[in-house]
PDB file of C-alpha atoms in Angstrom:
ATOM      1  CA  MET A   1     -52.386  23.887 -28.015  1.00 51.00           C
ATOM      2  CA  SER A   2     -54.647  21.976 -25.702  1.00 51.00           C
ATOM      3  CA  THR A   3     -57.880  23.540 -24.526  1.00 57.00           C
ATOM      4  CA  ASN A   4     -57.340  21.988 -21.069  1.00 57.00           C
ATOM      5  CA  THR A   5     -55.796  24.741 -18.934  1.00 59.00           C
ATOM      6  CA  ASN A   6     -55.600  22.593 -15.835  1.00 56.00           C
ATOM      7  CA  PRO A   7     -51.938  22.164 -14.882  1.00 58.00           C
ATOM      8  CA  THR A   8     -52.514  18.825 -13.081  1.00 63.00           C
ATOM      9  CA  ARG A   9     -52.416  15.704 -15.022  1.00 61.00           C
ATOM     10  CA  THR A  10     -55.770  14.084 -15.547  1.00 59.00           C
ATOM     11  CA  PRO A  11     -56.347  10.816 -17.289  1.00 57.00           C
ATOM     12  CA  GLY A  12     -57.205  11.667 -20.804  1.00 57.00           C
ATOM     13  CA  GLN A  13     -56.970  10.350 -24.391  1.00 54.00           C
ATOM     14  CA  THR A  14     -53.587  12.050 -25.047  1.00 54.00           C
ATOM     15  CA  ARG A  15     -52.028  10.406 -22.019  1.00 53.00           C
ATOM     16  CA  ASN A  16     -53.306   7.036 -23.002  1.00 54.00           C
ATOM     17  CA  GLN A  17     -51.820   7.407 -26.399  1.00 53.00           C
ATOM     18  CA  ASN A  18     -48.463   8.306 -25.005  1.00 54.00           C
ATOM     19  CA  ARG A  19     -48.600   5.417 -22.670  1.00 59.00           C
ATOM     20  CA  LEU A  20     -49.474   2.977 -25.341  1.00 56.00           C
ATOM     21  CA  SER A  21     -46.499   4.033 -27.423  1.00 60.00           C
ATOM     22  CA  THR A  22     -44.181   2.926 -24.620  1.00 68.00           C
ATOM     23  CA  VAL A  23     -45.719  -0.514 -24.408  1.00 66.00           C
ATOM     24  CA  PRO A  24     -43.164  -2.841 -26.118  1.00 71.00           C
ATOM     25  CA  THR A  25     -44.359  -4.709 -29.062  1.00 88.00           C
ATOM     26  CA  SER A  26     -43.753  -8.432 -29.614  1.00 90.00           C
ATOM     27  CA  ALA A  27     -40.842  -7.763 -31.878  1.00 89.00           C
ATOM     28  CA  SER A  28     -39.341  -5.223 -29.590  1.00 91.00           C
ATOM     29  CA  LYS A  29     -39.728  -7.535 -26.584  1.00 93.00           C
ATOM     30  CA  SER A  30     -38.112 -10.337 -28.492  1.00 93.00           C
ATOM     31  CA  ARG A  31     -35.182  -8.085 -29.586  1.00 94.00           C
ATOM     32  CA  GLN A  32     -34.681  -6.904 -25.896  1.00 95.00           C
ATOM     33  CA  LEU A  33     -34.667 -10.600 -24.689  1.00 96.00           C
ATOM     34  CA  SER A  34     -32.233 -11.524 -27.402  1.00 96.00           C
ATOM     35  CA  HIS A  35     -29.908  -8.587 -26.349  1.00 97.00           C
ATOM     36  CA  LEU A  36     -30.305  -9.623 -22.696  1.00 98.00           C
ATOM     37  CA  HIS A  37     -29.413 -13.186 -23.544  1.00 98.00           C
ATOM     38  CA  ALA A  38     -26.361 -11.989 -25.444  1.00 98.00           C
ATOM     39  CA  GLN A  39     -25.233  -9.843 -22.415  1.00 98.00           C
ATOM     40  CA  LEU A  40     -25.787 -12.781 -20.111  1.00 98.00           C
ATOM     41  CA  ALA A  41     -23.545 -15.018 -22.328  1.00 98.00           C
ATOM     42  CA  GLN A  42     -20.826 -12.324 -22.268  1.00 98.00           C
ATOM     43  CA  LEU A  43     -21.090 -12.014 -18.501  1.00 98.00           C
ATOM     44  CA  THR A  44     -20.812 -15.806 -18.142  1.00 98.00           C
ATOM     45  CA  ALA A  45     -17.726 -15.849 -20.342  1.00 98.00           C
ATOM     46  CA  ASN A  46     -16.189 -12.962 -18.464  1.00 98.00           C
ATOM     47  CA  MET A  47     -16.843 -14.714 -15.068  1.00 99.00           C
ATOM     48  CA  SER A  48     -15.247 -17.885 -16.374  1.00 98.00           C
ATOM     49  CA  ASP A  49     -12.212 -15.829 -17.440  1.00 98.00           C
ATOM     50  CA  LEU A  50     -12.096 -14.181 -14.050  1.00 98.00           C
ATOM     51  CA  GLU A  51     -12.209 -17.497 -12.355  1.00 98.00           C
ATOM     52  CA  ASN A  52      -9.281 -18.824 -14.343  1.00 98.00           C
ATOM     53  CA  LEU A  53      -7.289 -15.667 -13.735  1.00 98.00           C
ATOM     54  CA  LEU A  54      -7.932 -15.908  -9.984  1.00 98.00           C
ATOM     55  CA  ARG A  55      -6.784 -19.585  -9.991  1.00 98.00           C
ATOM     56  CA  MET A  56      -3.538 -18.589 -11.761  1.00 98.00           C
ATOM     57  CA  THR A  57      -3.018 -15.706  -9.406  1.00 98.00           C
ATOM     58  CA  ALA A  58      -3.321 -18.065  -6.409  1.00 97.00           C
ATOM     59  CA  VAL A  59      -0.731 -20.311  -7.957  1.00 96.00           C
ATOM     60  CA  GLN A  60       1.540 -17.418  -8.618  1.00 97.00           C
ATOM     61  CA  ALA A  61       1.146 -16.076  -5.113  1.00 97.00           C
ATOM     62  CA  GLU A  62       2.436 -19.429  -3.713  1.00 96.00           C
ATOM     63  CA  GLY A  63       5.446 -19.075  -5.975  1.00 96.00           C
ATOM     64  CA  MET A  64       6.034 -15.424  -4.842  1.00 96.00           C
ATOM     65  CA  ARG A  65       5.868 -16.692  -1.248  1.00 96.00           C
ATOM     66  CA  GLY A  66       8.560 -19.256  -1.961  1.00 95.00           C
ATOM     67  CA  LEU A  67      10.735 -16.687  -3.698  1.00 96.00           C
ATOM     68  CA  GLY A  68      10.279 -14.264  -0.712  1.00 95.00           C
ATOM     69  CA  GLY A  69      11.548 -17.029   1.603  1.00 95.00           C
ATOM     70  CA  TYR A  70      14.489 -17.635  -0.679  1.00 96.00           C
ATOM     71  CA  ALA A  71      15.352 -13.936  -0.893  1.00 96.00           C
ATOM     72  CA  GLY A  72      15.100 -13.648   2.907  1.00 95.00           C
ATOM     73  CA  GLY A  73      17.414 -16.593   3.374  1.00 95.00           C
ATOM     74  CA  MET A  74      19.959 -15.001   0.950  1.00 95.00           C
ATOM     75  CA  PHE A  75      19.751 -11.685   2.897  1.00 93.00           C
ATOM     76  CA  MET A  76      20.250 -13.435   6.160  1.00 94.00           C
ATOM     77  CA  ALA A  77      23.228 -15.410   4.799  1.00 93.00           C
ATOM     78  CA  ALA A  78      24.787 -12.196   3.321  1.00 92.00           C
ATOM     79  CA  SER A  79      24.271 -10.396   6.604  1.00 92.00           C
ATOM     80  CA  LYS A  80      26.070 -13.239   8.450  1.00 90.00           C
ATOM     81  CA  VAL A  81      28.922 -13.328   5.989  1.00 90.00           C
ATOM     82  CA  LEU A  82      29.400  -9.533   6.046  1.00 90.00           C
ATOM     83  CA  GLY A  83      29.069  -9.505   9.762  1.00 87.00           C
ATOM     84  CA  GLU A  84      31.846 -12.087  10.156  1.00 81.00           C
ATOM     85  CA  GLU A  85      34.106 -10.143   7.660  1.00 78.00           C
ATOM     86  CA  THR A  86      33.585  -6.993   9.691  1.00 78.00           C
ATOM     87  CA  VAL A  87      34.580  -8.779  12.969  1.00 75.00           C
ATOM     88  CA  GLN A  88      37.631 -10.453  11.248  1.00 77.00           C
ATOM     89  CA  GLY A  89      38.644  -7.120   9.609  1.00 73.00           C
ATOM     90  CA  GLY A  90      38.905  -5.369  12.960  1.00 63.00           C
ATOM     91  CA  GLY A  91      35.669  -3.377  12.409  1.00 55.00           C
ATOM     92  CA  ASN A  92      37.279  -0.554  10.308  1.00 58.00           C
ATOM     93  CA  ALA A  93      35.013   2.545  10.228  1.00 52.00           C
ATOM     94  CA  ASP A  94      35.658   3.170   6.551  1.00 55.00           C
ATOM     95  CA  GLY A  95      34.463  -0.294   5.622  1.00 52.00           C
ATOM     96  CA  LYS A  96      37.729  -1.507   4.001  1.00 54.00           C
ATOM     97  CA  GLU A  97      39.170  -4.962   4.863  1.00 53.00           C
ATOM     98  CA  GLY A  98      42.113  -5.083   7.211  1.00 52.00           C
ATOM     99  CA  GLY A  99      44.454  -6.925   4.871  1.00 51.00           C
ATOM    100  CA  GLY A 100      44.712  -8.735   1.530  1.00 50.00           C
ATOM    101  CA  LYS A 101      43.604 -12.262   1.265  1.00 47.00           C
TER     102      LYS A 101
END
């Protein structure tokens, strides 16, 4: 145990030794920089992939817009055809046609 009973921290030899142990050495610093460089390379690759995926998504969104217009046109045409059949069939409540064709 320490002979110092003061609960406050005062600069002393033990504190300096602890602080010196946290100072990175040259090898440690080099290893950390190498790891940071590898992480940066991975981040750059991921950003490139994201950019390509966003580009593809934009192209696909254009295609989906076209398909939506096509489907809307089909629904409108079907509505018109079914509406004409209802008028020609006499507007039966049960939905059956008014005669054989």
